[in-house]
Coordinates of C-alpha atoms in Angstrom, one line a residue:
Chain G
X1204 CA 0.0 0.0 0.0
X1205 CA 1.2 3.5 -0.8
X1206 CA -1.1 5.6 1.2
X1207 CA -1.7 7.2 4.6
X1208 CA -3.1 4.0 6.0
X1209 CA 0.1 2.2 5.6
X1210 CA 1.9 5.1 7.3
X1211 CA 0.6 3.8 10.6
X1212 CA 2.7 0.7 10.1
X1213 CA 5.7 2.8 9.1
X1214 CA 5.4 5.0 12.2
X1215 CA 8.3 4.9 14.6
X1216 CA 6.1 2.7 16.8
X1217 CA 3.6 0.1 15.5
X1218 CA 1.4 1.1 18.5
X1219 CA 1.3 4.8 17.5
X1220 CA -2.1 5.9 16.0
X1221 CA -2.4 8.6 13.4
X1222 CA -5.0 11.2 14.5
X1223 CA -7.8 11.7 11.9
X1224 CA -10.9 13.9 12.0
X1225 CA -14.5 12.6 12.2
X1226 CA -16.3 14.0 9.1
X1227 CA -19.8 12.7 9.9
X1228 CA -21.7 10.8 12.6
X1229 CA -24.9 9.1 11.6
X1230 CA -27.0 7.6 14.4
X1231 CA -28.4 4.2 13.4
X1232 CA -30.2 2.9 16.4
X1233 CA -30.2 3.5 20.1
X1234 CA -26.9 1.7 20.4
X1235 CA -25.1 2.2 17.1
X1236 CA -23.7 5.1 15.2
X1237 CA -21.8 5.2 12.0
X1238 CA -18.6 7.3 12.0
X1239 CA -17.1 8.6 8.7
X1240 CA -13.4 9.3 9.3
X1241 CA -11.5 11.5 6.9
X1242 CA -8.2 10.4 5.4
X1243 CA -5.5 13.0 4.5
X1244 CA -4.8 11.0 1.3
X1245 CA -7.0 8.6 -0.7
X1246 CA -7.1 5.2 0.9
X1247 CA -5.9 2.6 -1.6
X1248 CA -8.1 0.0 -3.0
X1249 CA -5.8 -2.4 -1.3
X1250 CA -7.8 -2.5 1.9
X1251 CA -9.9 -5.7 1.7
X1252 CA -13.5 -5.9 2.8
X1253 CA -13.4 -7.7 6.1
X1254 CA -10.3 -6.0 7.5
X1255 CA -10.4 -3.9 10.7
X1256 CA -8.9 -0.8 12.2
X1257 CA -7.7 -0.2 15.7
X1258 CA -9.6 2.9 16.8
X1259 CA -8.6 4.9 19.8
X1260 CA -9.7 7.8 22.0
X1261 CA -6.6 9.1 23.7
X1262 CA -6.9 8.7 27.4
X1263 CA -9.6 6.1 27.2
X1264 CA -8.2 3.2 25.1
X1265 CA -8.3 1.4 21.8
X1266 CA -10.4 -1.3 20.3
X1267 CA -10.6 -3.3 17.0
X1268 CA -13.5 -2.2 14.8
X1269 CA -14.2 -3.6 11.4
X1270 CA -14.3 -1.3 8.4
X1271 CA -17.9 -0.9 7.3
X1272 CA -17.4 1.0 4.0
X1273 CA -16.4 -0.9 0.9
X1274 CA -13.0 -0.2 -0.7
X1275 CA -14.9 0.9 -3.8
X1276 CA -16.4 3.8 -1.8
X1277 CA -13.5 4.5 0.6
X1278 CA -11.6 7.2 -1.2
X1279 CA -10.9 10.1 1.1
X1280 CA -12.6 8.5 4.1
X1281 CA -13.8 5.2 5.6
X1282 CA -16.7 4.3 7.8
X1283 CA -17.1 2.3 11.0
X1284 CA -20.3 1.3 12.6
X1285 CA -19.9 1.3 16.4
X1286 CA -22.2 -0.2 19.1
X1287 CA -21.7 1.4 22.5
X1288 CA -20.9 -1.5 24.8
X1289 CA -17.6 -0.6 26.6
X1290 CA -15.5 2.3 27.7
X1291 CA -14.0 3.1 24.3
X1292 CA -17.2 2.8 22.3
X1293 CA -19.0 5.0 24.8
X1294 CA -16.3 7.6 24.5
X1295 CA -16.6 7.4 20.7
X1296 CA -20.4 7.9 20.9
X1297 CA -19.7 11.1 22.9
X1298 CA -17.6 12.7 20.1
X1299 CA -18.8 15.2 17.5
X1300 CA -17.9 15.8 13.9
X1301 CA -14.6 17.6 13.8
X1302 CA -13.2 15.7 16.8
X1303 CA -10.2 13.5 16.1
X1304 CA -9.7 9.8 16.8
X1305 CA -6.6 7.7 16.7
X1306 CA -6.4 5.2 13.9
X1307 CA -4.1 2.2 13.2
X1308 CA -4.5 -0.2 10.4
X1309 CA -6.0 -1.7 8.3
X1310 CA -5.2 -5.0 9.9
X1311 CA -5.9 -8.7 9.3
X1312 CA -7.0 -10.7 6.4
X1313 CA -10.3 -9.8 4.8
X1314 CA -12.5 -11.8 2.4
X1315 CA -10.7 -13.0 -0.8
X1316 CA -13.5 -11.6 -3.0
X1317 CA -11.4 -11.9 -6.2
X1318 CA -12.0 -15.7 -5.7
X1319 CA -15.7 -15.2 -5.4
X1320 CA -16.1 -13.7 -9.0
X1321 CA -18.6 -15.5 -11.2
X1322 CA -20.3 -17.1 -8.1
X1323 CA -23.6 -16.5 -6.5
X1324 CA -23.1 -14.8 -3.1
X1325 CA -25.3 -15.5 -0.2
X1326 CA -24.8 -13.0 2.7
X1327 CA -26.2 -14.0 6.1
X1328 CA -25.4 -11.2 8.6
X1329 CA -27.1 -11.1 12.0
X1330 CA -27.4 -8.0 14.1
X1331 CA -24.2 -5.9 14.1
X1332 CA -22.7 -8.5 11.8
X1333 CA -24.0 -6.4 9.0
X1334 CA -21.3 -3.8 9.7
X1335 CA -18.4 -5.7 8.3
X1336 CA -20.5 -7.5 5.6
X1337 CA -21.8 -4.1 4.3
X1338 CA -18.2 -3.5 3.2
X1339 CA -18.3 -6.7 1.1
X1340 CA -21.9 -6.2 -0.1
X1341 CA -21.2 -2.7 -1.5
X1342 CA -17.9 -3.8 -3.0
X1343 CA -19.7 -6.6 -4.9
X1344 CA -22.6 -4.4 -5.9
X1345 CA -20.2 -1.8 -7.3
X1346 CA -18.8 -4.6 -9.5
X1347 CA -22.1 -6.2 -10.1
X1348 CA -21.6 -7.8 -13.5
X1349 CA -18.8 -10.0 -12.2
X1350 CA -21.0 -11.9 -9.8
X1351 CA -24.0 -14.2 -10.1
X1352 CA -27.0 -13.9 -7.8
X1353 CA -26.7 -11.7 -4.7
X1354 CA -28.8 -13.0 -1.9
X1355 CA -28.9 -11.1 1.5
X1356 CA -30.6 -12.7 4.5
X1357 CA -30.5 -10.2 7.4
X1358 CA -31.8 -10.8 10.9
X1359 CA -32.1 -8.3 13.8
X1360 CA -33.7 -8.7 17.2
X1361 CA -36.2 -5.9 16.6
X1362 CA -37.2 -3.7 13.7
X1363 CA -35.7 -0.7 15.4
X1364 CA -32.4 -2.5 15.7
X1365 CA -31.9 -2.8 12.0
X1366 CA -28.8 -1.1 10.7
X1367 CA -28.2 0.8 7.5
X1368 CA -32.0 1.0 6.8
X1369 CA -31.5 3.4 3.8
X1370 CA -29.3 0.8 2.2
X1371 CA -31.7 -2.0 3.0
X1372 CA -34.4 0.0 1.3
X1373 CA -32.2 0.4 -1.8
X1374 CA -31.3 -3.3 -1.9
X1375 CA -35.0 -4.2 -1.5
X1376 CA -35.9 -2.2 -4.6
X1377 CA -33.0 -3.5 -6.7
X1378 CA -34.0 -6.2 -9.2
X1379 CA -30.5 -7.8 -9.0
X1380 CA -30.5 -8.2 -5.2
X1381 CA -32.6 -10.8 -3.3
X1382 CA -33.2 -9.4 0.1
X1383 CA -34.9 -11.2 3.0
X1384 CA -35.3 -9.7 6.4
X1385 CA -36.4 -11.1 9.7
X1386 CA -36.7 -9.9 13.3
X1387 CA -36.9 -12.0 16.5
X1388 CA -39.6 -9.8 17.9
X1389 CA -42.0 -7.7 15.7
X1390 CA -43.5 -4.4 16.5
X1391 CA -46.9 -3.2 15.4
X1392 CA -45.5 -1.8 12.1
X1393 CA -43.5 -4.8 11.1
X1394 CA -45.0 -6.8 8.3
X1395 CA -42.1 -9.1 7.4
X1396 CA -40.8 -12.4 8.6
X1397 CA -40.6 -13.0 12.4
X1398 CA -38.1 -15.5 13.7
X1399 CA -34.4 -16.0 14.0
X1400 CA -32.2 -15.8 10.8
X1401 CA -32.4 -19.5 10.1
X1402 CA -36.1 -19.2 9.4
X1403 CA -35.2 -17.3 6.2
X1404 CA -33.3 -20.2 4.6
X1405 CA -36.5 -22.0 3.6
X1406 CA -37.4 -19.0 1.4
X1407 CA -34.5 -19.4 -0.9
X1408 CA -33.0 -22.0 -3.2
X1409 CA -29.3 -22.0 -4.2
X1410 CA -27.0 -23.7 -6.6
X1411 CA -24.8 -25.1 -3.8
X1412 CA -21.5 -25.7 -5.7
X1413 CA -21.7 -22.3 -7.3
X1414 CA -22.5 -20.4 -4.1
X1415 CA -20.2 -18.6 -1.7
X1416 CA -21.8 -17.9 1.7
X1417 CA -20.6 -15.1 3.9
X1418 CA -21.9 -14.8 7.5
X1419 CA -21.1 -12.7 10.5
X1420 CA -23.0 -12.3 13.7
X1421 CA -23.1 -13.0 17.4
X1422 CA -21.1 -16.1 18.5
X1423 CA -24.3 -18.1 19.2
X1424 CA -25.6 -17.6 15.7
X1425 CA -22.8 -19.4 13.8
X1426 CA -23.6 -22.9 14.8
X1427 CA -27.2 -22.6 13.5
X1428 CA -26.4 -20.7 10.3
X1429 CA -23.6 -23.2 9.5
X1430 CA -26.0 -26.1 9.8
X1431 CA -28.3 -24.4 7.3
X1432 CA -25.5 -23.6 4.9
X1433 CA -23.9 -27.1 5.1
X1434 CA -27.3 -28.6 4.8
X1435 CA -27.8 -26.8 1.6
X1436 CA -24.7 -28.5 0.3
X1437 CA -22.4 -25.4 0.1
X1438 CA -18.8 -26.7 0.4
X1439 CA -17.0 -25.9 3.6
X1440 CA -14.4 -23.9 1.7
X1441 CA -17.0 -21.7 0.2
X1442 CA -18.5 -20.7 3.6
X1443 CA -16.8 -17.6 5.0
X1444 CA -17.1 -16.1 8.5
X1445 CA -15.7 -13.1 10.2
X1446 CA -14.8 -13.8 13.9
X1447 CA -14.7 -11.4 16.8
X1448 CA -12.1 -11.6 19.4
X1449 CA -10.5 -9.4 22.1
X1450 CA -7.5 -7.7 20.5
X1451 CA -5.0 -5.3 22.0
X1452 CA -2.3 -5.0 19.4
X1453 CA -3.6 -6.0 16.0
X1454 CA -0.1 -7.3 15.0
X1455 CA 0.1 -10.8 16.5
X1456 CA 2.0 -10.0 19.7
X1457 CA -0.4 -9.4 22.6
X1458 CA -1.9 -12.9 22.6
X1459 CA -5.5 -12.0 23.3
X1460 CA -7.1 -13.0 20.0
X1461 CA -5.5 -16.5 19.8
X1462 CA -7.9 -19.4 19.2
X1463 CA -6.0 -22.6 19.4
X1464 CA -2.8 -21.9 17.4
X1465 CA -4.4 -19.2 15.2
X1466 CA -4.0 -15.5 15.7
X1467 CA -7.3 -14.0 14.5
X1468 CA -5.8 -10.6 14.0
X1469 CA -3.2 -12.0 11.6
X1470 CA -4.8 -15.1 9.9
X1471 CA -8.4 -13.6 10.1
X1472 CA -10.7 -12.2 11.1
X1473 CA -12.2 -13.6 7.8
X1474 CA -11.9 -17.4 7.7
X1475 CA -13.5 -20.1 5.6
X1476 CA -15.3 -22.8 7.6
X1477 CA -12.8 -25.3 6.1
X1478 CA -10.0 -23.5 7.8
X1479 CA -11.4 -23.4 11.3
X1480 CA -13.8 -26.3 11.6
X1481 CA -11.3 -28.5 13.4
X1482 CA -10.5 -25.8 15.9
X1483 CA -12.4 -26.2 19.1
X1484 CA -11.9 -22.6 20.2
X1485 CA -13.2 -21.1 16.9
X1486 CA -16.9 -21.4 17.2
Chain E
X149 CA 36.7 -18.9 19.7
X150 CA 38.6 -16.4 21.6
X151 CA 38.3 -16.5 25.3
X152 CA 39.5 -14.5 28.3
X153 CA 40.2 -15.2 31.9
X154 CA 38.8 -12.9 34.5
X155 CA 40.1 -13.5 38.1
X156 CA 37.2 -13.3 40.6
X157 CA 39.0 -10.6 42.6
X158 CA 38.9 -8.4 39.5
X159 CA 35.1 -8.5 39.3
X160 CA 34.8 -5.2 41.3
X161 CA 37.1 -3.4 38.8
X162 CA 35.2 -4.8 35.9
X163 CA 31.8 -3.7 37.2
X164 CA 33.2 -0.2 37.9
X165 CA 34.5 0.0 34.3
X166 CA 31.2 -1.2 32.9
X167 CA 29.2 1.2 35.0
X168 CA 30.8 4.1 33.2
X169 CA 28.9 3.1 30.0
X170 CA 26.1 0.8 31.1
X171 CA 23.3 0.2 33.4
X172 CA 24.2 -3.2 35.0
X173 CA 21.5 -5.8 35.9
X174 CA 22.3 -9.0 37.6
X175 CA 21.2 -11.6 40.2
X176 CA 21.2 -10.4 43.8
X177 CA 19.7 -11.6 47.0
X178 CA 16.2 -10.4 48.1
X179 CA 15.2 -11.7 51.4
X180 CA 15.4 -15.5 51.1
X181 CA 15.3 -15.5 47.3
X182 CA 17.1 -13.8 44.3
X183 CA 16.0 -11.2 41.9
X184 CA 17.5 -9.5 38.8
X185 CA 18.2 -6.0 39.9
X186 CA 20.6 -3.0 39.5
X187 CA 24.2 -3.9 40.3
X188 CA 26.3 -1.0 41.6
X189 CA 29.2 -3.0 42.9
X190 CA 30.5 -6.6 42.9
X191 CA 29.1 -6.9 46.5
X192 CA 25.6 -6.6 45.1
X193 CA 26.1 -9.5 42.6
X194 CA 25.7 -13.1 43.5
X195 CA 26.5 -15.3 40.5
X196 CA 26.1 -18.4 42.6
X197 CA 22.3 -17.7 42.7
X198 CA 20.1 -20.8 42.2
X199 CA 17.2 -19.2 40.3
X200 CA 15.4 -15.8 40.4
X201 CA 11.8 -15.1 41.2
X202 CA 11.3 -13.3 37.9
X203 CA 13.4 -14.1 34.8
X204 CA 15.5 -11.4 33.2
X205 CA 12.7 -11.1 30.7
X206 CA 11.6 -8.2 32.9
X207 CA 14.5 -6.1 31.6
X208 CA 13.7 -6.6 28.0
X209 CA 9.9 -6.6 28.3
X210 CA 9.2 -4.6 31.5
X211 CA 6.1 -5.4 33.5
X212 CA 4.9 -2.0 32.6
X213 CA 6.2 -0.1 29.6
X214 CA 5.1 3.2 28.0
X215 CA 4.3 3.0 24.3
X216 CA 3.6 6.7 23.7
X217 CA 2.8 9.9 25.5
X218 CA 0.1 12.3 24.2
X219 CA -0.8 15.9 24.7
X220 CA -4.2 17.1 23.6
X221 CA -3.8 20.7 24.8
X222 CA -3.5 22.2 21.4
X223 CA -5.7 22.0 18.3
X224 CA -4.1 18.8 17.1
X225 CA -3.1 16.1 19.6
X226 CA 0.5 15.3 19.7
X227 CA 1.5 11.7 20.0
X228 CA 5.1 10.9 20.9
X229 CA 6.3 7.3 21.1
X230 CA 8.7 6.5 23.9
X231 CA 11.7 4.1 23.6
X232 CA 14.2 3.0 26.1
X233 CA 17.7 2.9 24.6
X234 CA 19.8 3.0 27.7
X235 CA 22.8 0.8 27.2
X236 CA 22.3 -2.1 29.6
X237 CA 24.3 -5.2 30.5
X238 CA 22.5 -8.2 32.0
X239 CA 25.0 -10.4 33.9
X240 CA 24.7 -14.0 34.9
X241 CA 21.9 -15.3 32.8
X242 CA 21.3 -19.0 33.0
X243 CA 20.9 -21.1 29.9
X244 CA 17.1 -21.6 30.2
X245 CA 16.6 -17.8 30.3
X246 CA 18.9 -17.4 27.3
X247 CA 16.7 -19.8 25.4
X248 CA 13.6 -17.8 26.4
X249 CA 15.3 -14.6 25.1
X250 CA 15.9 -16.3 21.8
X251 CA 12.2 -17.0 21.6
X252 CA 11.2 -13.4 22.6
X253 CA 13.5 -12.1 19.9
X254 CA 11.6 -14.1 17.3
X255 CA 8.2 -13.1 18.6
X256 CA 8.9 -9.4 18.6
X257 CA 10.8 -9.3 15.4
X258 CA 8.8 -11.7 13.2
X259 CA 6.1 -10.3 11.0
X260 CA 5.7 -6.7 12.3
X261 CA 8.7 -5.7 14.3
X262 CA 7.9 -4.3 17.7
X263 CA 10.3 -1.3 17.9
X264 CA 9.9 -0.9 21.6
X265 CA 11.3 -4.3 22.3
X266 CA 13.8 -4.0 19.4
X267 CA 15.2 -0.8 20.7
X268 CA 15.8 -2.1 24.2
X269 CA 17.1 -5.4 22.8
X270 CA 19.7 -3.7 20.5
X271 CA 21.0 -1.7 23.5
X272 CA 21.2 -4.7 25.8
X273 CA 24.3 -6.9 26.1
X274 CA 23.7 -10.5 27.3
X275 CA 26.3 -12.1 29.6
X276 CA 25.3 -15.7 30.2
X277 CA 26.6 -18.0 32.9
X278 CA 27.3 -21.7 32.5
X279 CA 25.0 -23.8 34.7
X280 CA 27.0 -26.4 36.6
X281 CA 24.5 -27.6 39.2
X282 CA 20.8 -27.9 39.2
X283 CA 19.3 -24.6 40.4
X284 CA 16.0 -25.8 41.8
X285 CA 14.1 -28.9 42.6
X286 CA 11.5 -27.7 40.1
X287 CA 13.8 -27.3 37.1
X288 CA 13.9 -29.8 34.2
X289 CA 16.1 -28.0 31.6
X290 CA 18.0 -31.1 30.7
X291 CA 14.8 -32.7 29.6
X292 CA 13.8 -29.7 27.5
X293 CA 17.1 -29.4 25.7
X294 CA 17.8 -26.0 27.3
X295 CA 20.7 -26.9 29.5
X296 CA 23.3 -25.7 27.0
X297 CA 23.4 -22.0 26.4
X298 CA 22.3 -21.1 22.8
X299 CA 24.4 -19.0 20.6
X300 CA 22.7 -15.7 21.3
X301 CA 25.1 -14.7 24.1
X302 CA 27.4 -11.7 23.8
X303 CA 29.7 -13.0 26.5
X304 CA 29.5 -16.4 28.3
X305 CA 31.0 -17.0 31.7
X306 CA 32.1 -20.3 33.1
X307 CA 33.1 -20.5 36.8
X308 CA 36.6 -22.2 37.0
X309 CA 37.0 -21.7 40.8
X310 CA 39.1 -18.6 41.3
X311 CA 38.5 -17.3 37.8
X312 CA 35.9 -17.1 35.2
X313 CA 36.5 -18.1 31.6
X314 CA 34.8 -15.6 29.3
X315 CA 33.8 -16.8 25.8
X316 CA 33.2 -13.9 23.4
X317 CA 30.1 -14.4 21.3
X318 CA 29.8 -11.0 19.6
X319 CA 31.2 -7.5 19.1
X320 CA 28.9 -6.3 21.8
X321 CA 30.5 -8.8 24.2
X322 CA 34.0 -7.9 23.1
X323 CA 33.1 -4.3 23.9
X324 CA 32.5 -5.1 27.5
X325 CA 36.1 -6.0 28.0
X326 CA 37.5 -2.9 26.2
X327 CA 39.6 -0.7 28.4
X328 CA 39.7 -3.3 31.1
X329 CA 43.2 -4.7 31.7
X330 CA 42.7 -7.3 34.4
X331 CA 41.7 -10.1 32.0
X332 CA 44.2 -12.3 30.2
X333 CA 44.0 -14.6 27.1
X334 CA 42.8 -18.1 27.9
X335 CA 45.5 -20.7 27.5
X336 CA 45.2 -24.4 26.6
X337 CA 45.4 -25.2 30.3
X338 CA 42.3 -23.0 30.8
X339 CA 40.4 -24.8 28.1
X340 CA 41.3 -28.0 29.7
X341 CA 39.8 -26.8 33.0
X342 CA 36.7 -25.6 31.0
X343 CA 36.4 -29.0 29.4
X344 CA 36.6 -30.7 32.8
X345 CA 33.8 -28.5 34.3
X346 CA 31.6 -29.1 31.2
X347 CA 32.0 -32.9 31.3
X348 CA 31.3 -33.1 35.0
X349 CA 28.2 -30.9 35.0
X350 CA 25.8 -33.2 33.2
X351 CA 25.6 -35.8 35.9
X352 CA 24.4 -33.0 38.3
X353 CA 21.2 -32.7 36.3
X354 CA 18.5 -35.4 35.9
X355 CA 16.1 -36.2 33.1
X356 CA 12.6 -35.6 34.5
X357 CA 10.5 -36.0 31.4
X358 CA 9.5 -39.6 30.7
X359 CA 9.8 -39.2 27.0
X360 CA 11.9 -37.2 24.4
X361 CA 11.0 -33.6 24.2
X362 CA 10.7 -33.8 20.4
X363 CA 7.6 -35.9 21.0
X364 CA 5.9 -33.2 23.0
X365 CA 4.1 -31.3 20.3
X366 CA 2.6 -34.6 18.9
X367 CA 1.7 -35.8 22.4
X368 CA -0.2 -32.6 23.0
X369 CA -2.0 -32.9 19.7
X370 CA -3.2 -36.3 20.8
X371 CA -4.2 -35.0 24.2
X372 CA -6.4 -32.1 23.3
X373 CA -9.5 -33.8 24.7
X374 CA -7.7 -35.3 27.7
X375 CA -9.4 -35.3 31.1
X376 CA -6.1 -33.9 32.5
X377 CA -7.3 -30.4 31.5
X378 CA -10.4 -30.7 33.6
X379 CA -8.4 -32.0 36.5
X380 CA -6.0 -29.0 36.3
X381 CA -8.9 -26.6 35.9
X382 CA -10.5 -27.9 39.0
X383 CA -7.3 -27.3 41.0
X384 CA -6.2 -24.0 39.3
X385 CA -6.9 -20.8 41.3
X386 CA -6.7 -18.7 38.2
X387 CA -4.2 -16.4 39.9
X388 CA -1.9 -16.0 36.9
X389 CA 1.3 -16.5 38.9
X390 CA 2.5 -19.1 36.4
X391 CA 2.3 -16.6 33.6
X392 CA 4.0 -13.8 35.5
X393 CA 7.1 -15.8 36.4
X394 CA 7.4 -17.5 33.0
X395 CA 10.4 -16.5 30.9
X396 CA 8.5 -17.2 27.7
X397 CA 5.1 -15.6 28.5
X398 CA 4.9 -12.3 26.7
X399 CA 1.1 -11.5 26.4
X400 CA 0.2 -8.0 27.3
X401 CA -2.7 -5.7 28.0
X402 CA -2.7 -2.1 26.7
X403 CA -4.1 0.7 28.8
X404 CA -4.4 4.4 28.8
X405 CA -3.8 6.9 31.6
X406 CA -4.4 10.6 31.9
X407 CA -2.8 13.2 34.2
X408 CA -4.8 15.7 36.2
X409 CA -5.4 18.0 33.2
X410 CA -7.3 15.1 31.5
X411 CA -5.8 16.4 28.3
X412 CA -2.4 14.6 28.4
X413 CA -1.3 11.2 29.4
X414 CA 0.0 8.0 27.8
X415 CA -0.6 4.6 26.6
X416 CA 1.3 1.7 28.1
X417 CA 1.4 -2.1 28.1
X418 CA 1.4 -4.4 31.1
X419 CA 2.0 -8.1 31.4
X420 CA -1.3 -10.0 31.1
X421 CA -2.2 -13.6 32.0
X422 CA -4.2 -16.0 29.9
X423 CA -5.3 -17.7 33.2
X424 CA -7.3 -14.7 34.3
X425 CA -11.0 -14.8 33.4
X426 CA -11.1 -11.5 31.5
X427 CA -8.3 -12.4 29.1
X428 CA -10.4 -13.4 26.1
X429 CA -13.7 -11.5 26.9
X430 CA -15.0 -9.0 24.4
X431 CA -16.9 -5.8 25.1
X432 CA -20.2 -7.4 24.5
X433 CA -19.6 -9.8 27.3
X434 CA -18.8 -13.0 25.4
X435 CA -15.8 -14.9 26.9
X436 CA -14.0 -17.0 24.3
X437 CA -12.2 -19.1 26.8
X438 CA -14.5 -19.3 29.7
X439 CA -13.3 -22.3 31.8
X440 CA -10.2 -22.7 33.8
X441 CA -9.7 -26.1 32.1
X442 CA -9.6 -24.4 28.7
X443 CA -7.3 -21.8 30.0
X444 CA -4.9 -24.4 31.5
X445 CA -4.9 -26.3 28.2
X446 CA -4.2 -23.1 26.3
X447 CA -1.2 -22.3 28.5
X448 CA 0.3 -25.8 28.1
X449 CA -0.4 -25.9 24.4
X450 CA 1.4 -22.6 24.0
X451 CA 4.4 -23.9 25.9
X452 CA 4.6 -27.4 24.4
X453 CA 3.3 -26.9 20.9
X454 CA 2.0 -23.6 19.5
X455 CA 5.2 -21.6 20.1
X456 CA 7.3 -24.5 18.7
X457 CA 5.1 -24.8 15.6
X458 CA 5.2 -21.0 15.1
X459 CA 8.7 -20.0 15.9
X460 CA 10.7 -23.3 15.7
X461 CA 12.0 -23.1 19.2
X462 CA 10.9 -24.7 22.4
X463 CA 8.1 -22.8 24.3
X464 CA 8.9 -24.1 27.7
X465 CA 12.5 -23.8 28.8
X466 CA 12.2 -26.0 31.9
X467 CA 13.1 -23.4 34.4
X468 CA 10.5 -24.6 36.9
X469 CA 9.5 -21.2 38.1
X470 CA 5.8 -21.7 37.4
X471 CA 5.8 -25.0 39.4
X472 CA 7.5 -23.2 42.2
X473 CA 5.1 -20.3 42.1
X474 CA 1.9 -22.4 41.8
X475 CA 0.0 -22.6 45.1
X476 CA -1.7 -25.8 44.1
X477 CA 1.4 -27.5 42.7
X478 CA 0.6 -27.5 39.0
X479 CA 3.8 -28.4 37.3
X480 CA 4.6 -28.6 33.6
X481 CA 6.9 -31.6 33.8
X482 CA 4.3 -33.6 35.9
X483 CA 1.5 -32.5 33.5
X484 CA 3.5 -33.6 30.4
X485 CA 4.4 -36.9 32.1
X486 CA 0.8 -37.5 33.1
X487 CA -0.4 -36.9 29.5
X488 CA 2.3 -39.3 28.3
X489 CA 1.3 -41.9 30.9
X490 CA -2.3 -41.8 29.8
X491 CA -1.4 -42.1 26.1
X492 CA 1.0 -44.9 26.6
X493 CA -0.6 -47.7 28.6
X494 CA 1.7 -49.7 30.8
X495 CA 3.0 -53.0 29.7
X496 CA 0.8 -54.7 32.3
X497 CA -2.3 -53.0 31.0
X498 CA -1.3 -53.9 27.4
X499 CA -0.9 -57.6 28.4
X500 CA -4.3 -57.5 30.1
X501 CA -5.9 -56.0 27.0
X502 CA -4.4 -58.7 24.8
X503 CA -5.4 -61.6 27.2

């Protein structure tokens, strides 16, 4: 990479963030906001969908957060979708446009989307799992002719917890995207499917050996989604996941993200099911 | 190899000469045990020390280490990384700890180089000390293949009675003797004495592992689902002492602090422990290693397999510090032997099975 992002790796210290301005903050739900962070130079196309940044607020701390914008749309900025759950994310939520945050990255291995060309792609994000998968979805949609069917199955707990609703609207109206939504608990206005994400699988048919499935969600979700995907006959090597772990360094030193012998920050966070199915600590 | 002879009575003069250019760290008594600490004179130093509470790792990877300072007083925050480049000599490092430093070097230099470790390491000169007797009832270095000092020493000392024989391993080591006239060249007679010490030392150490250490990674692979981990988990108090005293544990937490202005402060790292229940927990509350049994297994797999697979060197150097520190007597050599015993049925049991 020949851009500002890489400069964080060339800084005198690998732990030193560069300070970048927040351009926009868009509230999504009660718990989530999207932050658009400006880059002094265009970010290269080299950042892969599925990679993450280490984001910090000086004096509070640092946390790994996946990039939510696609490389195709990350020119002079990138976006992260942040749920406030801990000290750092609560501090981020208290910031305003114009404030600065510390940024290191991008880190990790994203999804190898060049290998997915020509295939049908089935996205199955649950809850906040849409944040990293949105990066892949938009990247694929911006290169639409190179892919087969695009199927998106998205589940949230409640309608008001759905993320990126403008984009869900847009995908719903596109002829070349098959979007199915579900919520665990409906409200009075919800007219769609009610039930966990696995209840959506009966609504679609796939050509299993020509389909790549990509899923991301809370840890409890994977086992059930995997059963559906494997049950459909999608090969283990064509099922991709993004795994969450505690991370302190992002560069394979601090030890927190290790699952069995794998460092998630280096070898992941994107993995094919074939790569991790034998690891007890993975899922 | 060139070697020098340093009379023991000249130790004070050598330390005085070194102190002009270096901070000196070495083993010294602390109450009933020994620690690596600042050496100001030969009287502080006790090279006959058995083992130390903490390994000399604490010099290269301090328990707490600043990564950068920041100042948000102006319009744009200023972030200034901090590095420790003070020239330092560590004296009297045992072979096991030298092996652990070889591992740390690989960990912090492989892939993305950690400049904080690297800066301190480049400015540190390692003076190792030949182990001639077993240092502790808990050690099992001979079994782990770490009883011979590896080639990462700058200067290596062997006690010949009234004198030390100093083998020079690098330019950095040679520099420690520059301007100091009380050493002489080693003669053939000195090497004869060295050979005698070396040949006599091995019988003072016993093999404590019931199998060859090269079989350890495979043994662990076969023992992933062993009941031993549950048994250790039931005993473990999750205090983290084993990690803290381990020369090859390097996992760390990163924290921020602010001063009274709330506008300036720093980010630092501190040692962390994979045995503590918060080690693998994420902000949403999910704990990815939520039993003591899984955490014990993780520690032993790191020591006996993962680090070896990843870096090509042994992950447990057999120093025995964790066994000594453990309040419930969890010991790596006993654990490895127990795993081996359960994988390899006794001859009697085999006969019984065949009958």
